[in-house]
Amino acid sequence: MAMNMILLGPPGAGKGTQSKRLEDTYSITQLSTGDMLRAEVKSGSELGKQAKAIMEAGGLVSDDIIIGMISNRVDQDDCKQGFILDGFPRTVPQAEALDSMLSDKSLKLDHVIELTVDDEAMVERICGRYTCSKCGQGYHDKFQKPAKDGVCDKCGSTEFIRRADDNEETVRNRLSAYHEQTAPIANYYGDKGILKKVDGMADIDVVTSSLKDIIG
Ligand code: AP5
């Protein structure tokens, strides 16, 4: 049966790291609005041009753009088994739009899980993060090194990239945007009785186990 869920949490909380693991375990698809926007920026599309400066400053791209992007993506075949929303919704209007979008498509949310973390630790996590440029596997200078230095565990590539917005100044702006615009959606889902919380400061494997305990 299809399973749809949201992973909530500030920049660096581990949404991307955990979504990739849950994708493999439950055969569901990670839908990261950040990854979608970065693909638009890379392609040089009109949408990408609009989003680039906002992302590099650590602000939020407009709700209309994001909602349209997700609605199209959810209709694709690889979401039939279910999806994990990573980085969406990020504002109350996005959460409300998601509700009506799911109801129009006769879909529902099975889980909303918040990764709770300390802001200061997020700066270190994000500034040390990098990914394989070929397969997208994520790593960290200190917390998640490849088994062989400079070689991707997953695909063997030796090329890695760091995100343009992963510097301290932008991370602090992203954390402010989170507290001002995104944190209220935890109450939105709390009021609906669907929100669960997991300690995102635990080791990566421990966080994965806690998520699986909730999901079943
Ligand atoms: P987005 O790509 O969504 O970035 P984000 O929310 O800032 O989240 P991150 O990807 O930084 O963090 P993460 O929680 O996935 O952490 P990760 O697992 O990599 O958005 C980027 C931008 O796009 C936004 O700023 C905005 O401009 C725009 N945007 C996107 N969606 C939008 C929307 N809906 N509306 C409007 N604008 C939107 O982990 C981080 C590092 O820590 C990794 O190196 C990892 O190895 C390490 N790590 C993870 N877990 C642990 C752990 N438990 N212990 C130790 N290290 C850990």
XYZ file of C-alpha atoms and ligand atoms in Angstrom:
273
model
C 0.000 0.000 0.000
C 1.257 3.506 -0.804
C 2.736 5.538 2.049
C 3.132 9.317 2.000
C 5.079 11.260 4.598
C 6.718 14.577 5.478
C 10.113 14.935 7.151
C 10.286 18.298 8.918
C 13.291 20.030 10.423
C 15.650 22.977 9.992
C 18.493 23.110 7.458
C 20.994 20.392 8.342
C 18.580 18.366 10.507
C 19.170 15.274 8.352
C 16.053 15.333 6.151
C 17.986 14.513 2.978
C 20.220 11.922 4.666
C 17.272 10.067 6.204
C 14.991 10.402 3.147
C 17.569 8.589 1.013
C 17.687 5.721 3.525
C 13.878 5.493 3.778
C 13.602 5.517 -0.035
C 15.710 2.352 -0.162
C 13.878 0.615 2.697
C 10.282 1.388 1.746
C 10.566 1.756 -2.080
C 9.082 5.245 -1.922
C 10.372 8.397 -3.642
C 12.112 11.361 -2.009
C 10.678 14.659 -3.237
C 13.126 17.405 -2.271
C 12.031 20.886 -3.344
C 15.631 22.041 -2.734
C 16.968 19.424 -5.205
C 14.272 20.359 -7.732
C 15.176 24.038 -7.475
C 18.911 23.313 -7.783
C 18.166 21.320 -10.969
C 16.264 24.352 -12.333
C 19.177 26.662 -11.465
C 21.630 24.280 -13.163
C 19.495 24.062 -16.311
C 19.367 27.878 -16.539
C 15.548 27.862 -16.851
C 13.494 31.007 -16.166
C 12.351 29.510 -12.852
C 15.988 28.689 -11.996
C 17.035 32.276 -12.714
C 14.345 33.591 -10.355
C 15.242 31.096 -7.605
C 19.045 31.406 -7.709
C 19.509 34.712 -5.893
C 16.844 33.878 -3.289
C 18.484 30.533 -2.502
C 21.975 32.000 -2.295
C 20.696 34.586 0.194
C 18.968 31.899 2.284
C 15.399 33.146 1.685
C 12.329 31.199 0.560
C 11.171 30.902 -3.053
C 7.523 31.950 -3.617
C 4.777 29.551 -2.549
C 3.137 29.539 -6.025
C 6.266 28.253 -7.762
C 6.871 25.565 -5.163
C 3.270 24.321 -4.995
C 3.054 23.977 -8.802
C 6.352 22.072 -8.856
C 5.259 19.557 -6.219
C 1.793 19.037 -7.677
C 3.292 18.004 -11.044
C 5.882 15.780 -9.402
C 3.397 13.836 -7.233
C 1.533 12.766 -10.407
C 4.543 10.921 -11.820
C 4.763 7.123 -11.861
C 7.577 6.811 -9.317
C 5.297 8.345 -6.652
C 2.582 5.689 -7.006
C 4.124 3.642 -4.151
C 4.364 6.785 -2.034
C 6.675 9.720 -1.344
C 8.703 11.476 1.329
C 8.421 15.259 1.220
C 11.812 16.780 2.148
C 11.860 20.583 2.401
C 8.147 20.955 1.607
C 5.871 22.321 3.000
C 7.882 25.229 4.389
C 5.132 27.769 5.117
C 1.568 27.475 6.425
C 0.122 28.386 2.968
C 2.214 25.552 1.476
C 0.860 23.141 4.132
C -2.720 24.240 3.355
C -2.108 23.887 -0.394
C -0.692 20.401 0.198
C -3.845 19.372 2.050
C -6.134 20.464 -0.769
C -3.793 19.001 -3.418
C -3.780 15.599 -1.692
C -7.527 15.642 -1.235
C -8.026 16.491 -4.956
C -5.800 13.544 -5.875
C -7.514 11.227 -3.308
C -4.229 10.838 -1.421
C -3.448 11.244 2.272
C -0.520 11.802 4.616
C 0.435 8.787 6.724
C 3.236 10.379 8.780
C 4.620 13.824 9.603
C 7.878 13.502 11.536
C 9.973 16.378 12.860
C 13.719 15.959 13.418
C 14.508 18.110 16.463
C 18.027 19.582 16.602
C 20.175 22.425 18.032
C 20.769 25.363 15.674
C 24.481 25.764 16.450
C 25.222 22.154 15.509
C 23.507 22.743 12.153
C 26.119 25.306 11.105
C 28.894 22.705 11.563
C 26.864 20.012 9.835
C 26.052 22.125 6.796
C 29.448 23.753 6.346
C 31.101 20.275 6.332
C 28.647 18.703 3.896
C 29.407 17.579 0.316
C 27.869 15.194 -2.224
C 29.031 12.904 -5.008
C 28.585 14.825 -8.262
C 27.662 11.633 -10.127
C 25.121 9.806 -7.905
C 24.262 12.463 -5.295
C 25.308 10.380 -2.269
C 25.789 12.738 0.702
C 28.905 12.947 2.904
C 30.365 15.062 5.691
C 33.985 16.049 6.453
C 33.594 14.770 10.012
C 30.328 12.851 10.485
C 29.962 10.777 7.306
C 33.229 10.165 5.445
C 33.465 7.745 2.510
C 35.118 4.409 3.435
C 38.002 5.231 1.062
C 39.125 8.844 1.139
C 38.039 10.725 -2.007
C 36.041 7.815 -3.514
C 32.225 7.603 -3.432
C 31.029 4.481 -1.532
C 28.011 4.120 -3.780
C 29.302 4.644 -7.355
C 33.118 4.892 -7.118
C 33.254 8.438 -8.542
C 36.062 10.749 -7.352
C 34.203 14.001 -8.094
C 32.346 15.798 -5.305
C 30.483 19.109 -5.007
C 29.525 21.557 -2.272
C 26.340 23.659 -2.400
C 26.586 27.415 -3.097
C 24.338 28.128 -0.072
C 26.363 26.016 2.382
C 28.363 28.831 3.958
C 27.957 30.173 7.488
C 26.269 33.482 6.603
C 23.651 31.849 4.367
C 23.077 29.006 6.835
C 22.256 31.534 9.557
C 19.759 33.244 7.216
C 18.246 29.843 6.354
C 17.873 29.046 10.063
C 16.126 32.409 10.637
C 13.776 31.752 7.709
C 13.040 28.339 9.230
C 12.129 29.725 12.648
C 10.034 32.567 11.235
C 8.220 30.841 8.385
C 8.537 27.057 8.719
C 8.448 26.258 12.451
C 4.711 27.242 12.688
C 3.789 24.293 10.475
C 4.797 21.924 13.292
C 1.817 23.368 15.218
C -0.353 23.032 12.107
C 0.298 19.263 12.035
C 0.378 19.033 15.848
C -3.166 20.406 15.971
C -4.242 17.728 13.500
C -2.723 15.079 15.826
C -0.430 13.652 13.130
C 2.964 15.095 14.213
C 5.668 12.866 15.772
C 9.151 13.975 16.866
C 12.524 12.236 16.653
C 15.801 13.370 18.245
C 17.830 14.487 15.229
C 20.956 15.019 17.357
C 21.447 11.261 17.743
C 23.828 9.311 15.471
C 22.655 8.935 11.879
C 21.909 5.175 12.309
C 19.998 5.788 15.541
C 17.827 8.426 13.837
C 17.071 5.949 11.019
C 16.000 3.283 13.564
C 13.743 5.758 15.384
C 12.084 6.712 12.097
C 11.544 3.066 11.163
C 10.032 2.386 14.606
C 7.423 5.059 13.877
C 6.792 4.074 10.255
C 6.668 0.335 11.004
P 16.854 22.569 0.863
O 17.668 21.901 -0.157
O 15.556 21.959 1.262
O 17.792 22.821 2.103
P 17.487 22.829 3.677
O 16.108 22.707 4.181
O 18.236 24.045 4.094
O 17.971 21.484 4.117
P 19.362 20.887 3.933
O 19.446 20.147 2.652
O 20.410 21.931 4.173
O 19.403 19.955 5.201
P 18.978 18.457 5.463
O 18.031 18.462 6.624
O 18.538 17.754 4.218
O 20.374 17.902 5.974
P 21.300 16.725 5.431
O 20.608 15.411 5.524
O 21.935 17.075 4.124
O 16.509 24.083 0.418
C 17.494 24.952 -0.112
C 16.859 26.287 -0.485
O 15.854 26.077 -1.511
C 16.096 27.007 0.643
O 16.961 27.780 1.439
C 15.084 27.844 -0.163
O 15.689 28.998 -0.697
C 14.713 26.934 -1.314
N 13.541 26.090 -1.030
C 13.536 24.719 -0.933
N 12.302 24.273 -0.650
C 11.505 25.371 -0.565
C 10.129 25.553 -0.261
N 9.320 24.505 0.010
N 9.638 26.817 -0.246
C 10.432 27.884 -0.520
N 11.752 27.778 -0.789
C 12.280 26.539 -0.825
O 22.434 16.758 6.580
C 23.359 17.825 6.668
C 24.765 17.261 6.967
O 24.789 16.726 8.283
C 25.196 16.116 6.033
O 26.549 16.285 5.693
C 24.990 14.847 6.850
O 25.982 13.888 6.571
C 25.155 15.352 8.284
N 24.222 14.689 9.192
C 22.913 14.378 8.950
N 22.374 13.775 10.031
C 23.359 13.748 10.979
C 23.409 13.257 12.336
N 22.343 12.684 12.912
N 24.594 13.395 13.011
C 25.686 13.988 12.422
N 25.687 14.453 11.144
C 24.544 14.343 10.438
